[in-house]
Tab-separated table of C-alpha atoms in Angstrom:
chain	number	residue	atom	x	y	z
A	706	VAL	CA	58.967	67.046	159.097
A	707	GLN	CA	59.395	70.704	158.806
A	708	LEU	CA	61.809	73.072	158.073
A	709	GLN	CA	61.796	76.318	159.556
A	710	ALA	CA	63.857	79.610	157.932
A	711	SER	CA	64.639	82.838	160.036
A	712	GLY	CA	67.053	85.408	159.927
A	713	GLY	CA	66.091	87.534	156.927
A	714	GLY	CA	65.712	91.612	157.297
A	715	LEU	CA	66.906	94.716	155.602
A	716	VAL	CA	70.607	95.160	155.411
A	717	GLN	CA	72.628	98.228	153.693
A	718	PRO	CA	74.971	97.119	151.109
A	719	GLY	CA	78.122	95.702	152.400
A	720	GLY	CA	76.470	94.353	155.361
A	721	SER	CA	75.747	90.641	156.824
A	722	LEU	CA	73.216	88.613	157.493
A	723	ARG	CA	72.792	85.123	159.109
A	724	LEU	CA	69.717	82.813	157.721
A	725	SER	CA	69.018	79.814	159.705
A	726	CYS	CA	67.209	76.845	159.142
A	727	VAL	CA	65.292	74.406	161.746
A	728	ALA	CA	64.625	70.809	160.878
A	729	SER	CA	61.798	69.207	163.182
A	730	GLY	CA	59.827	66.191	163.069
A	731	SER	CA	60.601	62.231	162.511
A	732	ILE	CA	63.949	62.685	160.816
A	733	ARG	CA	66.971	59.853	160.868
A	734	VAL	CA	69.137	61.466	158.314
A	735	ILE	CA	69.461	64.987	156.895
A	736	ASN	CA	71.461	64.009	153.725
A	737	SER	CA	71.775	67.645	152.325
A	738	LEU	CA	70.643	71.277	153.061
A	739	GLY	CA	70.563	73.816	150.765
A	740	TRP	CA	69.316	77.552	150.121
A	741	PHE	CA	67.250	78.765	146.877
A	742	ARG	CA	66.371	82.260	146.344
A	743	GLN	CA	63.801	83.970	144.123
A	744	ALA	CA	64.027	87.594	143.275
A	745	PRO	CA	60.880	89.080	141.786
A	746	GLY	CA	60.317	88.170	138.100
A	747	LYS	CA	62.856	85.561	138.406
A	748	ARG	CA	63.591	81.638	138.663
A	749	ARG	CA	64.330	80.181	142.081
A	750	GLU	CA	67.749	79.615	141.900
A	751	LEU	CA	70.086	77.689	144.218
A	752	VAL	CA	72.553	79.777	146.411
A	753	ALA	CA	74.629	76.988	148.466
A	754	ARG	CA	74.166	73.358	149.469
A	755	ILE	CA	75.974	71.411	151.838
A	756	PHE	CA	76.155	67.376	151.894
A	757	GLY	CA	76.413	64.668	154.708
A	758	ASP	CA	79.955	64.724	154.183
A	759	GLY	CA	80.128	68.278	154.724
A	760	SER	CA	81.018	69.063	151.123
A	761	THR	CA	79.397	72.218	149.662
A	762	ASN	CA	78.939	74.093	146.559
A	763	TYR	CA	77.592	77.281	146.048
A	764	ALA	CA	76.349	79.575	143.110
A	765	ASP	CA	79.285	81.486	141.324
A	766	SER	CA	77.495	85.082	142.247
A	767	VAL	CA	77.718	84.105	146.096
A	768	LYS	CA	81.416	82.176	145.936
A	769	GLY	CA	83.412	84.139	148.522
A	770	ARG	CA	80.586	86.142	150.149
A	771	PHE	CA	78.409	83.500	151.483
A	772	THR	CA	79.215	80.360	153.640
A	773	ILE	CA	76.800	77.256	154.234
A	774	SER	CA	77.065	75.450	157.302
A	775	ARG	CA	75.063	72.529	159.486
A	776	ASP	CA	74.734	71.687	163.012
A	777	ASN	CA	73.697	68.176	162.672
A	778	ALA	CA	72.961	67.689	166.477
A	779	LYS	CA	70.770	70.723	166.525
A	780	LYS	CA	69.108	69.700	162.794
A	781	THR	CA	70.113	73.158	161.761
A	782	GLY	CA	71.692	74.722	158.658
A	783	TYR	CA	73.036	78.172	158.248
A	784	LEU	CA	73.902	80.718	155.345
A	785	ASP	CA	76.125	83.364	156.671
A	786	MET	CA	76.051	86.099	153.870
A	787	ASN	CA	78.903	89.038	153.942
A	788	ASN	CA	79.354	92.103	151.608
A	789	LEU	CA	75.703	91.594	150.519
A	790	LYS	CA	74.771	93.382	147.483
A	791	SER	CA	71.606	94.849	146.244
A	792	GLY	CA	71.439	91.929	143.441
A	793	ASP	CA	71.309	89.473	146.554
A	794	THR	CA	67.557	91.000	147.625
A	795	ALA	CA	65.315	87.900	147.255
A	796	VAL	CA	63.182	85.692	149.333
A	797	TYR	CA	65.729	83.239	150.435
A	798	TYR	CA	64.367	78.948	150.824
A	799	CYS	CA	65.660	76.407	152.797
A	800	ASN	CA	65.598	73.218	151.327
A	801	ALA	CA	66.383	69.575	152.378
A	802	TRP	CA	66.500	66.397	151.813
A	803	ILE	CA	65.645	64.160	154.608
A	804	LEU	CA	65.628	60.183	155.322
A	805	GLY	CA	62.375	59.901	158.054
A	806	THR	CA	61.683	57.396	160.349
A	807	VAL	CA	59.155	55.976	157.936
A	808	GLY	CA	60.191	54.713	154.603
A	809	ASP	CA	63.738	53.739	152.978
A	810	PHE	CA	64.308	56.823	150.810
A	811	PRO	CA	65.137	60.483	151.194
A	812	LEU	CA	62.393	63.069	150.309
A	813	GLU	CA	62.563	66.658	149.330
A	814	TYR	CA	61.409	69.342	152.006
A	815	TRP	CA	61.208	73.070	151.669
A	816	GLY	CA	60.842	75.690	154.524
A	817	GLN	CA	58.618	78.827	154.269
A	818	GLY	CA	60.781	82.138	152.612
A	819	THR	CA	62.523	84.735	154.578
A	820	GLN	CA	62.863	88.228	152.749
A	821	VAL	CA	66.391	89.206	152.363
A	822	THR	CA	66.786	92.910	151.273
A	823	VAL	CA	69.859	94.754	150.545
A	824	SER	CA	69.232	98.244	150.266
A	825	SER	CA	70.484	101.541	151.433
């Protein structure tokens, strides 16, 4: 199983970006999918997560600005980021708990990071 993240880039304050995370491999169920971020000198933090039933949770700092969603048929998760601020600058990582075709328990997977820079 692999996760491939994309969509990062340089954007001005107030701008928008959409991150995508595509899961591939021997997958039965994607239990949950989330986005984390890590700014220089800071710990990695949860930004948003979406569960199999569609429920979501968000970090307080992004509530009302970011929206997480998933397309189960495409095995893809998205993070729509609006009204971006300089404090959102970080490397963003997708994360998922996936039940594969082998084994009875979901395992945790990480994608490679994608850089988001918010600057004028």
